[in-house]
Short mmCIF file of C-alpha atoms and ligand atoms in Angstrom, two decimals:
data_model
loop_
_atom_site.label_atom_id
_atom_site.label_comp_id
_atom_site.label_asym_id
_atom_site.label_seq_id
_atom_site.Cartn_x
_atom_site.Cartn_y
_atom_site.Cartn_z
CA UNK A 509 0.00 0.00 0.00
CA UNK A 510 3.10 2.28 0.69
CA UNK A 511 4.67 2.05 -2.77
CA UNK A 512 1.10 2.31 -4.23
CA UNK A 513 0.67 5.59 -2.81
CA UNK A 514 3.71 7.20 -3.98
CA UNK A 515 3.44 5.81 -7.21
CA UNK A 516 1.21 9.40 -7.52
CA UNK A 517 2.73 11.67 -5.18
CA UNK A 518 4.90 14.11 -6.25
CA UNK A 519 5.79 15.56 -3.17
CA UNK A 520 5.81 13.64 -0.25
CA UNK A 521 6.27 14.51 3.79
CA UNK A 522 7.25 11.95 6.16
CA UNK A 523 6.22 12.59 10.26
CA UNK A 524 6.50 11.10 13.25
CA UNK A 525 5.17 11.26 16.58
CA UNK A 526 6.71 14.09 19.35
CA UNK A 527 9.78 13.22 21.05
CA UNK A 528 10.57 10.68 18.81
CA UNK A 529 12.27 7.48 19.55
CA UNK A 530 14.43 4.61 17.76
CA UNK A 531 11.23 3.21 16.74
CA UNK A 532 9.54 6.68 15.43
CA UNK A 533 13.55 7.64 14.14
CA UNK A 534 14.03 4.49 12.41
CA UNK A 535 10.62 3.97 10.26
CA UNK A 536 10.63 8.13 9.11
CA UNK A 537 14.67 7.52 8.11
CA UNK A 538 14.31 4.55 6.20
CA UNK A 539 11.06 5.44 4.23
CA UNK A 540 12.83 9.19 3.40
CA UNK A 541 16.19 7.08 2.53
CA UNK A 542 14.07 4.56 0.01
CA UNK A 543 12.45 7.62 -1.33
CA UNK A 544 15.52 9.61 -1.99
CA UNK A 545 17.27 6.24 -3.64
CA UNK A 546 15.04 4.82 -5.26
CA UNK A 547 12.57 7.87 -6.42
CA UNK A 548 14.85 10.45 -6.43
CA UNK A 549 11.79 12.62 -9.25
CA UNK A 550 9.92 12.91 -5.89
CA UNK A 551 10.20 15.95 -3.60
CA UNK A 552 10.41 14.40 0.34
CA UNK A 553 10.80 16.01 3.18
CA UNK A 554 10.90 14.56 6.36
CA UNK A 555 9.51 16.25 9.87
CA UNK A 556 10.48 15.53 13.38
CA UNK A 557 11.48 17.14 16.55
CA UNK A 558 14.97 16.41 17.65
CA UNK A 559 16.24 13.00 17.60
CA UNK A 560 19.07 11.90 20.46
CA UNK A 561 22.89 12.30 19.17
CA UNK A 562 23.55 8.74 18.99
CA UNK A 563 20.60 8.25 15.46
CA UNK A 564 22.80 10.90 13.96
CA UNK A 565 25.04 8.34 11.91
CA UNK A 566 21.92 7.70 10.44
CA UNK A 567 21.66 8.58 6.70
CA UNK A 568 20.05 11.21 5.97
CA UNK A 569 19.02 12.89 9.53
CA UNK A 570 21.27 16.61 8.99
CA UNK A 571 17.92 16.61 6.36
CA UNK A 572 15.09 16.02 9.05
CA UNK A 573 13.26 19.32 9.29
CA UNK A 574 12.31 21.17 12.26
CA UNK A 575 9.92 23.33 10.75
CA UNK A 576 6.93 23.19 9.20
CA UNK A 577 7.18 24.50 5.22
CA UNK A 578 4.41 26.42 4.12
CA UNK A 579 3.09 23.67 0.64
CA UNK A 580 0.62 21.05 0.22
CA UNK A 581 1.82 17.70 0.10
CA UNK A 582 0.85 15.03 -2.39
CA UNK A 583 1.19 12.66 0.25
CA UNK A 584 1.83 11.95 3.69
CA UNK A 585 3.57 9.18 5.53
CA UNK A 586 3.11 8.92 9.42
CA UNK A 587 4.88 6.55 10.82
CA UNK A 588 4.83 5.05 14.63
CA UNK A 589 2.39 7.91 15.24
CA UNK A 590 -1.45 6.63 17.52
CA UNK A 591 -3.04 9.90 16.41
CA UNK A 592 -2.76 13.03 14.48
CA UNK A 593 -2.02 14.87 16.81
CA UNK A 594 0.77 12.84 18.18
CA UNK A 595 2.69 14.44 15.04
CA UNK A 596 3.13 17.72 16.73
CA UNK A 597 4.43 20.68 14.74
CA UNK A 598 3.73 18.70 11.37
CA UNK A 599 0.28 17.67 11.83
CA UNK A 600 -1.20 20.68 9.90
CA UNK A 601 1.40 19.54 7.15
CA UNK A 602 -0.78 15.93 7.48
CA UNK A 603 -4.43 17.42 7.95
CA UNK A 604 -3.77 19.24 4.36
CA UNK A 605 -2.14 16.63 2.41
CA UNK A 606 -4.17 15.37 -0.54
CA UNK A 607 -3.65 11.77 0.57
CA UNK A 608 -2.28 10.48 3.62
CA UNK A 609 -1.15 6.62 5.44
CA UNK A 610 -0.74 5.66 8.34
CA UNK A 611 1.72 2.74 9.21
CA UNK A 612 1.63 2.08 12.94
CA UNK A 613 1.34 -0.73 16.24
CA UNK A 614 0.19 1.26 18.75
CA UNK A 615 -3.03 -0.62 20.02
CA UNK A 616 -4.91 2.94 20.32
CA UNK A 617 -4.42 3.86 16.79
CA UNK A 618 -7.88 4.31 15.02
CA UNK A 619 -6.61 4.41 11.10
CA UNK A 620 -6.63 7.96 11.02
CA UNK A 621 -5.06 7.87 7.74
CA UNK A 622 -6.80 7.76 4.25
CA UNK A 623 -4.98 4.22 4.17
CA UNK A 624 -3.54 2.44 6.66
CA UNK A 625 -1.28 -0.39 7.68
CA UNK A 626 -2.03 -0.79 10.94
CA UNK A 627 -0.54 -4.06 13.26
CA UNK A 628 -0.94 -3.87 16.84
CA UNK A 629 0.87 -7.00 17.37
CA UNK A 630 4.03 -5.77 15.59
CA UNK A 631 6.77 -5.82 17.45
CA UNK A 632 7.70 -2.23 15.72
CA UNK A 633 7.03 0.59 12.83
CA UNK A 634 10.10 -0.26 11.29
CA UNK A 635 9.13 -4.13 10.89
CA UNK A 636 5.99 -3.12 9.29
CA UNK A 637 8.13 -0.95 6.90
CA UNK A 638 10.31 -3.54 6.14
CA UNK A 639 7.04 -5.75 5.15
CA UNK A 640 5.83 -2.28 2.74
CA UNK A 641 9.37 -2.32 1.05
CA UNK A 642 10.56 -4.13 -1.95
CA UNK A 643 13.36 -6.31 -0.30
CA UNK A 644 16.16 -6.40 -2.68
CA UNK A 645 15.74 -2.39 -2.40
CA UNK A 646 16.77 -2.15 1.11
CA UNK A 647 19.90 -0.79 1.07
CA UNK A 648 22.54 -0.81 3.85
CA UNK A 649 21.90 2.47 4.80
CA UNK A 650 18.10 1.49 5.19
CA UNK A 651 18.74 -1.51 6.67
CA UNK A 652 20.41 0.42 9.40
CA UNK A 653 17.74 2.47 10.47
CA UNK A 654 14.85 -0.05 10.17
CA UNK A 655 17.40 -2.70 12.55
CA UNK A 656 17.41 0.52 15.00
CA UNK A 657 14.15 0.66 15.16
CA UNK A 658 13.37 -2.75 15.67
CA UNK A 659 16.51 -3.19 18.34
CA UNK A 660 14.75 -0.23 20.22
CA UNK A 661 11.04 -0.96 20.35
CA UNK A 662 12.31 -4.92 21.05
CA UNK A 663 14.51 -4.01 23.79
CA UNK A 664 17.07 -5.83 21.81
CA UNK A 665 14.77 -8.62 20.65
CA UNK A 666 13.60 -9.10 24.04
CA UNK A 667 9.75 -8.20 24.87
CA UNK A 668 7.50 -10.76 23.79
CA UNK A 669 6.35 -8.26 20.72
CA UNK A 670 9.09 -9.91 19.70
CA UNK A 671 7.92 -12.78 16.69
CA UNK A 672 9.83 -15.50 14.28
CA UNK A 673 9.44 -12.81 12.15
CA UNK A 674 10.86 -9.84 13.88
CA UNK A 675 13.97 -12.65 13.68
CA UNK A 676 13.68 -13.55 9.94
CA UNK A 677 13.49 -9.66 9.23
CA UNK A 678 16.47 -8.66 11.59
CA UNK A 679 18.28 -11.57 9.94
CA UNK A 680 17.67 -10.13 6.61
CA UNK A 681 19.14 -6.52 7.59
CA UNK A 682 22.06 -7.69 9.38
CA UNK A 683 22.76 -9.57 5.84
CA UNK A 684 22.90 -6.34 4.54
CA UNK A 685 26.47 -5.54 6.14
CA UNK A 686 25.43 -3.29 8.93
CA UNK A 687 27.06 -2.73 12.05
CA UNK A 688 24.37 -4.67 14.53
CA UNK A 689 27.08 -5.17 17.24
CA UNK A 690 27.45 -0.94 17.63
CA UNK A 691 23.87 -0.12 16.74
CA UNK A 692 22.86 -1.75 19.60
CA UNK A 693 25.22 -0.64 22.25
CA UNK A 694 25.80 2.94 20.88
CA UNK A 695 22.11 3.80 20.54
CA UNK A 696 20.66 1.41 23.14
CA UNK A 697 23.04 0.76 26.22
CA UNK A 698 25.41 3.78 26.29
CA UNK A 699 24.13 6.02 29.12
CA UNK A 700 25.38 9.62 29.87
CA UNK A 701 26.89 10.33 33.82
CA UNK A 702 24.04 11.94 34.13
CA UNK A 703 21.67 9.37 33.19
CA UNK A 704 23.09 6.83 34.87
CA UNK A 705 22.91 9.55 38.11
CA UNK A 706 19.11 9.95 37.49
CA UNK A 707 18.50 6.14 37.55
CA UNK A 708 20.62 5.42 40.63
CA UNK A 709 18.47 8.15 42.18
CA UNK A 710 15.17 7.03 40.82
CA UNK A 711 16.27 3.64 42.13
CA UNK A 712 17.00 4.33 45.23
CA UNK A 713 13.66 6.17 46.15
CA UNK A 714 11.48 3.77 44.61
CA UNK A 715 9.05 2.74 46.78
CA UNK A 716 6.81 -0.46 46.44
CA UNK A 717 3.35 -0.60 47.49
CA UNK A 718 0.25 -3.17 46.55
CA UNK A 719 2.10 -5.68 48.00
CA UNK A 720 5.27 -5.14 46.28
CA UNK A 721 3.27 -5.65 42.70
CA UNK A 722 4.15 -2.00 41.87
CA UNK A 723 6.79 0.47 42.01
CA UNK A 724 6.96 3.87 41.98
CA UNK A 725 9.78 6.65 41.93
CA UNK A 726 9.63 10.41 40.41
CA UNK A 727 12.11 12.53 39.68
CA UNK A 728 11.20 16.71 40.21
CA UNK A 729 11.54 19.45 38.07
CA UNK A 730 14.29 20.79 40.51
CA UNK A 731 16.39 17.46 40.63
CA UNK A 732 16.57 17.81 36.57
CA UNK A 733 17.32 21.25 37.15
CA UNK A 734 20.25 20.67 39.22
CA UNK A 735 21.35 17.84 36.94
CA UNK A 736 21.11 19.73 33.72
CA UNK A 737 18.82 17.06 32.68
CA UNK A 738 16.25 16.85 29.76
CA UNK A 739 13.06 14.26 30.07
CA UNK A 740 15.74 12.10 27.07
CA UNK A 741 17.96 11.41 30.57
CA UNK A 742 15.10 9.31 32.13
CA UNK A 743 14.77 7.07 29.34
CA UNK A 744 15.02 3.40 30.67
CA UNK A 745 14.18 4.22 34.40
CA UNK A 746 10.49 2.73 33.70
CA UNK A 747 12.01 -0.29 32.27
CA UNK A 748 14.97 -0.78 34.92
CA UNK A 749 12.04 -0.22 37.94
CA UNK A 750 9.98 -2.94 36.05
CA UNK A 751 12.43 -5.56 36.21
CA UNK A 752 11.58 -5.80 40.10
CA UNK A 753 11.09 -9.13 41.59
CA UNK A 754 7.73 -9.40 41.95
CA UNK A 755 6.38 -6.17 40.53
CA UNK A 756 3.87 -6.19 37.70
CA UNK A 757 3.36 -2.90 37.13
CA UNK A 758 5.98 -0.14 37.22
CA UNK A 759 4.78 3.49 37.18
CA UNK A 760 7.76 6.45 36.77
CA UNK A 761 6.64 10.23 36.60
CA UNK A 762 9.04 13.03 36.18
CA UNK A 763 7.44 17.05 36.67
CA UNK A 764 7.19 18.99 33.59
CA UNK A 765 5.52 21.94 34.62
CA UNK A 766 4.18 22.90 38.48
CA UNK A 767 1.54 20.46 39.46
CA UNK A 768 2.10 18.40 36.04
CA UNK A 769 3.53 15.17 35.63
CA UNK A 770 4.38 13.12 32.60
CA UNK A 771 3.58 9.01 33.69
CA UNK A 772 5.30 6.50 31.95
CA UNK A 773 3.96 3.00 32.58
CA UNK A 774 5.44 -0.69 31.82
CA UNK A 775 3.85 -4.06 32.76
CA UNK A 776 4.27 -7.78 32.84
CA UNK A 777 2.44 -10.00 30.33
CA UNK A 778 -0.72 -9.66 33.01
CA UNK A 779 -2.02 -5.95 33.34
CA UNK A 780 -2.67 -4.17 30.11
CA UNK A 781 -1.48 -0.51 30.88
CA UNK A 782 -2.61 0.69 27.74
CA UNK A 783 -6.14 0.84 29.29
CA UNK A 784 -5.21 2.96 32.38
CA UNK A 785 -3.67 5.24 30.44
CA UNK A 786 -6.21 5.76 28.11
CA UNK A 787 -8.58 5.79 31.21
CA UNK A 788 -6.44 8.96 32.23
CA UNK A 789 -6.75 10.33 28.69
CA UNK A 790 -3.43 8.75 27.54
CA UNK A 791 -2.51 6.13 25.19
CA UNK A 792 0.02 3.40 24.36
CA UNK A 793 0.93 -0.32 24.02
CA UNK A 794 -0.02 -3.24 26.39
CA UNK A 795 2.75 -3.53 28.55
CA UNK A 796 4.39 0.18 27.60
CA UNK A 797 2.25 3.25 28.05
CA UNK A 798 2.10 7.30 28.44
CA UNK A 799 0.26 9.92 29.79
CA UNK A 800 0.11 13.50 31.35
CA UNK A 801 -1.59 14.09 34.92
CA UNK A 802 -2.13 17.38 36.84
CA UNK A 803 -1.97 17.62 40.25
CA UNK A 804 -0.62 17.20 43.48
CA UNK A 805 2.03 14.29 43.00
CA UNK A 806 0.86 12.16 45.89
CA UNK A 807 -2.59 12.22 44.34
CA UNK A 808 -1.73 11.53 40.86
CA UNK A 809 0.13 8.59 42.20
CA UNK A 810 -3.45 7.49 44.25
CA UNK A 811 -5.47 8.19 41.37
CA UNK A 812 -3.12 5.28 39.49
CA UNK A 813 -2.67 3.09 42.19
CA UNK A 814 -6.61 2.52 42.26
CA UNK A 815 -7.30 1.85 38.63
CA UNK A 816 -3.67 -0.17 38.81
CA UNK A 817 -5.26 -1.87 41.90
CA UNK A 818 -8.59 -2.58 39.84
CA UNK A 819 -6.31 -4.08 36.78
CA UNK A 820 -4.56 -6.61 38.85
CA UNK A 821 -7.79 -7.77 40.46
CA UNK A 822 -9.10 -8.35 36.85
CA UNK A 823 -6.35 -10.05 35.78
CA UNK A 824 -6.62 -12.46 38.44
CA UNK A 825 -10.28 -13.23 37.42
MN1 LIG B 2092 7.09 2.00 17.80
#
């Protein structure tokens, strides 16, 4: 359905969603580097906030554009993106293109696009790309973003997302001649002093509660202050609190603004946090999930712990 599209598009824009990640990074880089190889008559541009250093050997990313430019697009590509509005600064860019797809897995996408390629049970955008692209056109420099994203929304082929096809794909860009070994610990594992700071601290005021099923730490708006830190530093605290023994449901929220809280949620195979995030007007995967919360902290983290509370005593149904 992707090629189909651009078959007729002259000009093309290519978005993903807001603070994007390897997943959202990889899928928008390796569609804008087929484009430019392989249809280089077409006019692309490609729109996303500001990616993290370590994509930037990525082909192609000194081109990503920041801004929105003032033209109707033939077409539009969002990739990795639930909603329109998850595109940010370039969803006006998508709400006036003449046609428009939407390639995603996130569980809360409703096919916002004209067409759309939509697998929940993907283990990433990028795999789904891979499936849209004509195989013996994936070039290395392709390959390498589409293995990113896979490596990053996998956890390095760990979550169960994971399929014998994820492999069979992954196995097919490696054979490309990329550098898998440093993909994967330059863009995944390497963590900045500070980082590594912020998640010793996060560790070390976590505090359990519903019977040591869930964690919870926060970091404040003053602590990143005093680090230097930007919300890309608390990447992997979620995950590293999840990995408890004996916690299901791991809940991290960092202050963005007085009284305002960004929650990050992961889970076991048991509680779906997708739903209590959408319950709190936020949105996400099964066992990954997002949303903002106002509010006295101490509340917010109430207001979870009930509907958490509620999830686990489904699940045991
Ligand atoms: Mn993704």
């Amino acid at each position: 359905m992707l090629l189909k599209a651009l078959e007729h598009a002259r000009t093309v824009a290519i978005g993903g969603h807001m603070r994007p990640d390897g997943d959202c990074t990889g899928s928008c880089m390796g569609v804008y580097n087929y484009i430019r190889t392989w249809y280089p008559e077409k006019d692309v541009d490609v729109y996303l906030e500001d990616i993290p250093e370590s994509f930037h050997f990525l082909k192609g990313t000194e081109e990503i554009s920041h801004v929105l430019k003032n033209r109707t697009y033939d077409l539009f590509i969002s990739l990795d993106c639930g909603d329109a509005g998850r595109l940010g600064f370039a969803e006006a860019a998508f709400l006036k293109a003449k046609d428009t797809v939407s390639i995603d897995h996130h569980i809360s996408n409703p096919g916002f696009g004209k067409s759309n390629y939509i697998k929940p049970d993907a283990s990433s955008t990028s795999e789904l790309v891979y499936e849209l692209l004509e195989k013996e056109k994936i070039t290395k420099e392709i390959a390498e973003c589409l293995y990113l994203g896979i490596v990053h929304d996998t956890g390095v082929f760990q979550y169960t997302c994971t399929s014998p096809e994820t492999m069979v794909v992954a196995a097919d860009l490696m054979s490309k001649g990329i550098d898998y070994s440093r993909i994967v610990t330059d863009t995944y594992y390497e963590k900045t002093y500070v980082q590594n700071q912020l998640l010793g601290k996060a560790l070390l005021e976590s505090a359990l509660f519903l019977d040591g099923q869930c964690i919870v730490s926060s970091v404040s708006r003053k602590t990143m202050d005093f680090y230097g830190a930007t919300p890309k530093d608390l990447e992997g605290i979620v995950s590293q609190l999840r990995v408890t023994k004996g916690v299901k449901v791991a809940v991290f929220l960092y202050e963005t603004e007085e009284q305002e809280y960004k929650v990050s949620l992961r889970s076991d195979s048991e509680v779906d946090v997708s739903r209590i995030a959408s319950y709190f007007g936020g949105g996400g995967h099964k066992k990954a999930a997002g949303l903002t919360m106002k509010g006295d902290l101490q509340d917010i983290i109430h207001s979870l712990s009930e509907q958490i509370k509620l999830a686990l005593s489904e699940g045991q149904d």
